[in-house]
PDB file of C-alpha atoms in Angstrom:
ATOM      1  CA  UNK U   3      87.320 120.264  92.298  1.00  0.00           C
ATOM      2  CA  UNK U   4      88.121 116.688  91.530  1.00  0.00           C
ATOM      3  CA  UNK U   5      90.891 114.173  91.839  1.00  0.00           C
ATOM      4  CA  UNK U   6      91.937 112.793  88.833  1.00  0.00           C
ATOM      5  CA  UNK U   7      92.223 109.149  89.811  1.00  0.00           C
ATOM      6  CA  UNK U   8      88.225 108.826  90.132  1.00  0.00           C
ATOM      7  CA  UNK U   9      86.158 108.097  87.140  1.00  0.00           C
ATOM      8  CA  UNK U  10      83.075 108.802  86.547  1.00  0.00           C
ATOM      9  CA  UNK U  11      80.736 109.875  83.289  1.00  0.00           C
ATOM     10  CA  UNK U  12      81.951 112.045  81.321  1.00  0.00           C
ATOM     11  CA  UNK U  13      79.984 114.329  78.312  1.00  0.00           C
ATOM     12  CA  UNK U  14      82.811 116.177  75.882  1.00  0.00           C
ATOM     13  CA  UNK U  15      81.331 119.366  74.288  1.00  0.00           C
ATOM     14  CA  UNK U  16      83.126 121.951  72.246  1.00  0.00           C
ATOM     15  CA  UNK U  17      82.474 125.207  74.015  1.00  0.00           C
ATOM     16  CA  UNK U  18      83.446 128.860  71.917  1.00  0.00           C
ATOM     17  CA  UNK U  19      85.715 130.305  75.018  1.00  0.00           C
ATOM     18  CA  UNK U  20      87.196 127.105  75.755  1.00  0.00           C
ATOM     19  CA  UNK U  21      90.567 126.270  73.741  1.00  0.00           C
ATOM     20  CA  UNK U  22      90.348 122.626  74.243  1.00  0.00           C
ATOM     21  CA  UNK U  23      87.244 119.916  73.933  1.00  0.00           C
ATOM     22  CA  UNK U  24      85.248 120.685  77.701  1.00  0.00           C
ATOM     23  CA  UNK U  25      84.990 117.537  79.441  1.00  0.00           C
ATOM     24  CA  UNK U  26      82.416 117.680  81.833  1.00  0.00           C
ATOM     25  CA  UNK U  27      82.709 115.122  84.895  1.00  0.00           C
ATOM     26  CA  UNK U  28      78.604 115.971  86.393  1.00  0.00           C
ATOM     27  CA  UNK U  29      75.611 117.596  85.387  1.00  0.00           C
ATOM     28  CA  UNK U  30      76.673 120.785  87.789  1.00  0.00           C
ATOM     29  CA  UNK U  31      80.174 120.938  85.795  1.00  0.00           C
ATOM     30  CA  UNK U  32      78.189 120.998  82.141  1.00  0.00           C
ATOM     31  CA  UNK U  33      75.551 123.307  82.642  1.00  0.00           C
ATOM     32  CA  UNK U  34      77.872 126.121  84.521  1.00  0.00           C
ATOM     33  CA  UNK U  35      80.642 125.514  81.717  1.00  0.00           C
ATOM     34  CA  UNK U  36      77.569 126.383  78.970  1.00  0.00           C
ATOM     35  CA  UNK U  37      76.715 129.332  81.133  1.00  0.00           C
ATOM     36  CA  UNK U  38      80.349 130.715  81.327  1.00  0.00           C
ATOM     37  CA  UNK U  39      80.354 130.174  77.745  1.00  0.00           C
ATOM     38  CA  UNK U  40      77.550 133.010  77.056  1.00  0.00           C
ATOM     39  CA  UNK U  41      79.097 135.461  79.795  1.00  0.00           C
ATOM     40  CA  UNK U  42      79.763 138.563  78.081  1.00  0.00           C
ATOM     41  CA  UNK U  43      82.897 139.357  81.080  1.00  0.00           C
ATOM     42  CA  UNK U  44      84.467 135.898  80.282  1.00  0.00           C
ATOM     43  CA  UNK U  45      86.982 135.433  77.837  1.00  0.00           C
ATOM     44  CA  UNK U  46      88.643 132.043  77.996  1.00  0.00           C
ATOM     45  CA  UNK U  47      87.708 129.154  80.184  1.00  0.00           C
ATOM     46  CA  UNK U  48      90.105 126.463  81.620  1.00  0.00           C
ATOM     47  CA  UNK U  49      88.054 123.571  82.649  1.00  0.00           C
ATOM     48  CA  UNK U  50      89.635 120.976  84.850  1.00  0.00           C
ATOM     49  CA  UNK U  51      92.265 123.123  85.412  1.00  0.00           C
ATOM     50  CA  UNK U  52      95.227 120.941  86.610  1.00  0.00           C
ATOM     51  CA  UNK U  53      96.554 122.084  90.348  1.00  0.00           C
ATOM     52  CA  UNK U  54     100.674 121.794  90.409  1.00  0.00           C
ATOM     53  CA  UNK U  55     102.135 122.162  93.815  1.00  0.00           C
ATOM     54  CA  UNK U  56      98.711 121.154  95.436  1.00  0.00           C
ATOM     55  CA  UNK U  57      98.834 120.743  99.589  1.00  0.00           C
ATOM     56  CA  UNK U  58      96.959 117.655  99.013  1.00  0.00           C
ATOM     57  CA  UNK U  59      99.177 116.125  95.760  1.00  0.00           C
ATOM     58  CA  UNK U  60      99.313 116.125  92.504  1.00  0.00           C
ATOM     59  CA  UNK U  61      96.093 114.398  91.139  1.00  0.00           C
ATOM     60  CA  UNK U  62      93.526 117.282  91.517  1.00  0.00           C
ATOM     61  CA  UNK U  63      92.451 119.938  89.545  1.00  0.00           C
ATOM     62  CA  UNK U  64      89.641 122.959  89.674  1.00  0.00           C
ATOM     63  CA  UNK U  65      86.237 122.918  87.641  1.00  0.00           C
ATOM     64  CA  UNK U  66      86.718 126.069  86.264  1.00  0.00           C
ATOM     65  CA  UNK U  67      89.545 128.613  86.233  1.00  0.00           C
ATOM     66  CA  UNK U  68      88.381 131.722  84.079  1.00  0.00           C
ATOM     67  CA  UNK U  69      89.808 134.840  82.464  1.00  0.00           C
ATOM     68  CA  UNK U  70      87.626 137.953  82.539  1.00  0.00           C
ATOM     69  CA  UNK U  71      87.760 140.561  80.164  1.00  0.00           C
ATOM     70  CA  UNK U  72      89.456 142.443  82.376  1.00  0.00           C
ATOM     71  CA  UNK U  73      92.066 140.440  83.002  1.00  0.00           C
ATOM     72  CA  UNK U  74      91.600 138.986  86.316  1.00  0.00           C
ATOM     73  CA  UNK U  75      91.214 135.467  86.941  1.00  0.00           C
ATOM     74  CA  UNK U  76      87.979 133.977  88.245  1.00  0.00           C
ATOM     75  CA  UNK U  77      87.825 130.368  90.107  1.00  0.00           C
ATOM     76  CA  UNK U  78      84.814 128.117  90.417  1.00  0.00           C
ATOM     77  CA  UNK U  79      84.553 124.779  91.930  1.00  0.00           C
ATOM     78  CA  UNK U  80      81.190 122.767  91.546  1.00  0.00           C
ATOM     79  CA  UNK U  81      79.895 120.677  94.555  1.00  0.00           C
ATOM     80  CA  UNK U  82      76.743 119.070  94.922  1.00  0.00           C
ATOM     81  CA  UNK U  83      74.457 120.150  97.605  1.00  0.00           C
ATOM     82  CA  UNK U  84      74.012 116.732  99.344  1.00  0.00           C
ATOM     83  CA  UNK U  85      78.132 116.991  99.493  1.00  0.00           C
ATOM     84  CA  UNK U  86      78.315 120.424 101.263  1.00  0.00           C
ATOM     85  CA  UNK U  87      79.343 120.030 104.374  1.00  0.00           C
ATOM     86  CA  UNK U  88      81.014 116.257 104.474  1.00  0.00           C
ATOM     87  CA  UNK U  89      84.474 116.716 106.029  1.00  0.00           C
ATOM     88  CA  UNK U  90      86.116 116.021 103.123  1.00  0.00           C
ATOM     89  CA  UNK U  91      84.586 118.360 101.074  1.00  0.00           C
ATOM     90  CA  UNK U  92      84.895 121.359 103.521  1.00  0.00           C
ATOM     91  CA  UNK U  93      88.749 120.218 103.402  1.00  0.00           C
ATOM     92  CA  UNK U  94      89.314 120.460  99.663  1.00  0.00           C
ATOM     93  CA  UNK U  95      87.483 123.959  99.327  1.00  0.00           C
ATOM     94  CA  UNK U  96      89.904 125.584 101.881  1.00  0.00           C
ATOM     95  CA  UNK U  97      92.811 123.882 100.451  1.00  0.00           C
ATOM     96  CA  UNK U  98      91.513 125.154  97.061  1.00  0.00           C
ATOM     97  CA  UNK U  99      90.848 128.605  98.348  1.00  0.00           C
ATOM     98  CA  UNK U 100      94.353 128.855  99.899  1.00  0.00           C
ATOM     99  CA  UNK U 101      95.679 127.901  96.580  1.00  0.00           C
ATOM    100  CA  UNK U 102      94.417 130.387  95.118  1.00  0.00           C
ATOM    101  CA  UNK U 103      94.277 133.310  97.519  1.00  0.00           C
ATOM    102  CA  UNK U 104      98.972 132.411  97.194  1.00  0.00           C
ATOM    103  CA  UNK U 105      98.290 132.946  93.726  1.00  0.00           C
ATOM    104  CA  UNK U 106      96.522 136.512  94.028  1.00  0.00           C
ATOM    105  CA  UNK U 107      93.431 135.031  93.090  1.00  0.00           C
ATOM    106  CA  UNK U 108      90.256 137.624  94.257  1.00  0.00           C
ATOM    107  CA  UNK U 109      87.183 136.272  92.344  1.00  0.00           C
ATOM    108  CA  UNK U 110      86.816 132.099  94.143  1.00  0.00           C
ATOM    109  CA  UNK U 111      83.513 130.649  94.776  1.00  0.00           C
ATOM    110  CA  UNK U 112      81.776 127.603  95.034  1.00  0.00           C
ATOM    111  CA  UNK U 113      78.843 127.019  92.835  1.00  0.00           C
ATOM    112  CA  UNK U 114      75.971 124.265  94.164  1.00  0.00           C
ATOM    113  CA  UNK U 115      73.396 122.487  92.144  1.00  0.00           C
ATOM    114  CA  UNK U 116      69.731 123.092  92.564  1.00  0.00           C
TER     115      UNK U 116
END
Protein backbone atom coordinates (compact mmCIF):
# COMPACT_ATOMS: atom_id res chain seq x y z
CA UNK A 1 0.00 0.00 0.00
CA UNK A 2 1.38 3.38 -0.83
CA UNK A 3 0.36 6.99 -1.05
CA UNK A 4 0.80 8.43 -4.17
CA UNK A 5 2.30 11.76 -3.19
CA UNK A 6 5.72 9.97 -2.03
CA UNK A 7 8.38 9.24 -4.51
CA UNK A 8 10.67 6.98 -4.46
CA UNK A 9 12.65 4.55 -7.19
CA UNK A 10 10.87 3.17 -9.42
CA UNK A 11 11.86 -0.07 -12.00
CA UNK A 12 9.00 -0.38 -15.01
CA UNK A 13 8.84 -4.00 -16.34
CA UNK A 14 6.37 -5.44 -18.77
CA UNK A 15 4.85 -8.38 -16.98
CA UNK A 16 2.51 -11.16 -19.32
CA UNK A 17 -0.72 -10.92 -16.80
CA UNK A 18 -0.39 -7.37 -16.31
CA UNK A 19 -2.35 -5.08 -18.96
CA UNK A 20 -0.34 -2.06 -18.34
CA UNK A 21 3.73 -1.41 -17.93
CA UNK A 22 4.25 -2.77 -13.85
CA UNK A 23 5.81 -0.07 -12.02
CA UNK A 24 7.40 -1.32 -9.15
CA UNK A 25 7.94 1.28 -6.15
CA UNK A 26 10.60 -1.45 -3.85
CA UNK A 27 12.40 -4.48 -4.25
CA UNK A 28 9.38 -6.41 -2.20
CA UNK A 29 6.78 -4.90 -4.88
CA UNK A 30 9.08 -6.31 -8.04
CA UNK A 31 9.95 -9.60 -7.06
CA UNK A 32 6.18 -10.61 -5.77
CA UNK A 33 4.75 -8.90 -9.08
CA UNK A 34 7.35 -11.49 -11.14
CA UNK A 35 6.08 -14.24 -8.92
CA UNK A 36 2.31 -13.50 -9.52
CA UNK A 37 3.27 -13.36 -13.01
CA UNK A 38 4.21 -17.30 -13.17
CA UNK A 39 1.12 -18.32 -10.87
CA UNK A 40 -0.75 -20.76 -12.76
CA UNK A 41 -4.33 -19.52 -10.50
CA UNK A 42 -3.65 -15.84 -11.53
CA UNK A 43 -5.02 -14.35 -14.43
CA UNK A 44 -4.62 -10.60 -14.54
CA UNK A 45 -2.74 -8.44 -12.14
CA UNK A 46 -3.56 -4.77 -11.17
CA UNK A 47 -0.53 -3.30 -9.67
CA UNK A 48 -0.88 -0.07 -7.78
CA UNK A 49 -4.30 -0.47 -7.83
CA UNK A 50 -5.82 3.04 -7.23
CA UNK A 51 -8.23 3.10 -3.88
CA UNK A 52 -11.49 5.51 -4.67
CA UNK A 53 -13.54 6.27 -1.65
CA UNK A 54 -10.48 5.48 0.67
CA UNK A 55 -11.16 6.27 4.71
CA UNK A 56 -7.86 7.86 4.62
CA UNK A 57 -8.27 10.02 1.01
CA UNK A 58 -7.76 9.79 -2.20
CA UNK A 59 -3.93 9.45 -2.82
CA UNK A 60 -3.40 5.70 -1.99
CA UNK A 61 -3.55 2.71 -3.75
CA UNK A 62 -2.85 -1.31 -3.11
CA UNK A 63 0.37 -3.24 -4.39
CA UNK A 64 -1.43 -5.78 -5.91
CA UNK A 65 -5.11 -6.47 -6.59
CA UNK A 66 -5.39 -9.91 -8.53
CA UNK A 67 -7.91 -11.95 -10.48
CA UNK A 68 -7.77 -15.73 -10.03
CA UNK A 69 -8.82 -18.08 -12.44
CA UNK A 70 -11.63 -18.59 -10.68
CA UNK A 71 -12.85 -15.47 -10.56
CA UNK A 72 -12.32 -14.18 -7.19
CA UNK A 73 -10.26 -11.34 -6.41
CA UNK A 74 -7.04 -11.65 -4.43
CA UNK A 75 -5.35 -8.50 -2.49
CA UNK A 76 -1.73 -8.14 -1.50
CA UNK A 77 -0.03 -5.31 0.11
CA UNK A 78 3.88 -5.39 0.48
CA UNK A 79 5.49 -4.02 3.75
CA UNK A 80 8.88 -4.27 4.80
CA UNK A 81 9.69 -6.14 7.88
CA UNK A 82 11.54 -3.32 9.75
CA UNK A 83 7.97 -1.37 9.03
CA UNK A 84 5.66 -4.03 10.64
CA UNK A 85 4.43 -2.87 13.48
CA UNK A 86 5.03 1.21 13.32
CA UNK A 87 1.63 2.77 14.10
CA UNK A 88 1.19 3.95 10.94
CA UNK A 89 1.61 0.98 9.20
CA UNK A 90 -0.70 -1.18 11.45
CA UNK A 91 -3.26 1.79 10.56
CA UNK A 92 -3.15 1.54 6.78
CA UNK A 93 -3.42 -2.41 6.75
CA UNK A 94 -6.77 -2.29 8.70
CA UNK A 95 -8.00 0.54 6.74
CA UNK A 96 -6.96 -1.52 3.66
CA UNK A 97 -8.48 -4.68 4.98
CA UNK A 98 -11.81 -2.92 5.76
CA UNK A 99 -11.77 -1.72 2.26
CA UNK A 100 -11.76 -4.62 1.03
CA UNK A 101 -13.65 -6.95 3.34
CA UNK A 102 -16.99 -3.77 2.06
CA UNK A 103 -16.06 -4.89 -1.20
CA UNK A 104 -16.54 -8.81 -0.62
CA UNK A 105 -13.02 -9.26 -0.85
CA UNK A 106 -11.99 -13.01 0.89
CA UNK A 107 -8.37 -13.64 -0.31
CA UNK A 108 -6.20 -10.13 1.63
CA UNK A 109 -2.82 -10.57 2.97
CA UNK A 110 0.18 -8.87 3.66
CA UNK A 111 3.33 -10.11 2.13
CA UNK A 112 6.91 -9.15 4.10
CA UNK A 113 10.36 -9.17 2.70
CA UNK A 114 12.99 -11.56 3.86
Amino acid sequence: MRNKKTHSTTVKKRLDKCKNIFKAYSEILLRYGESLDIRSDIVEIKANYELKDFQLGDNYSTDFLCIKDNGELMVRECVLKKNLMKPGTIKLLDCSLNYWRSKGVKDWGVVLDG
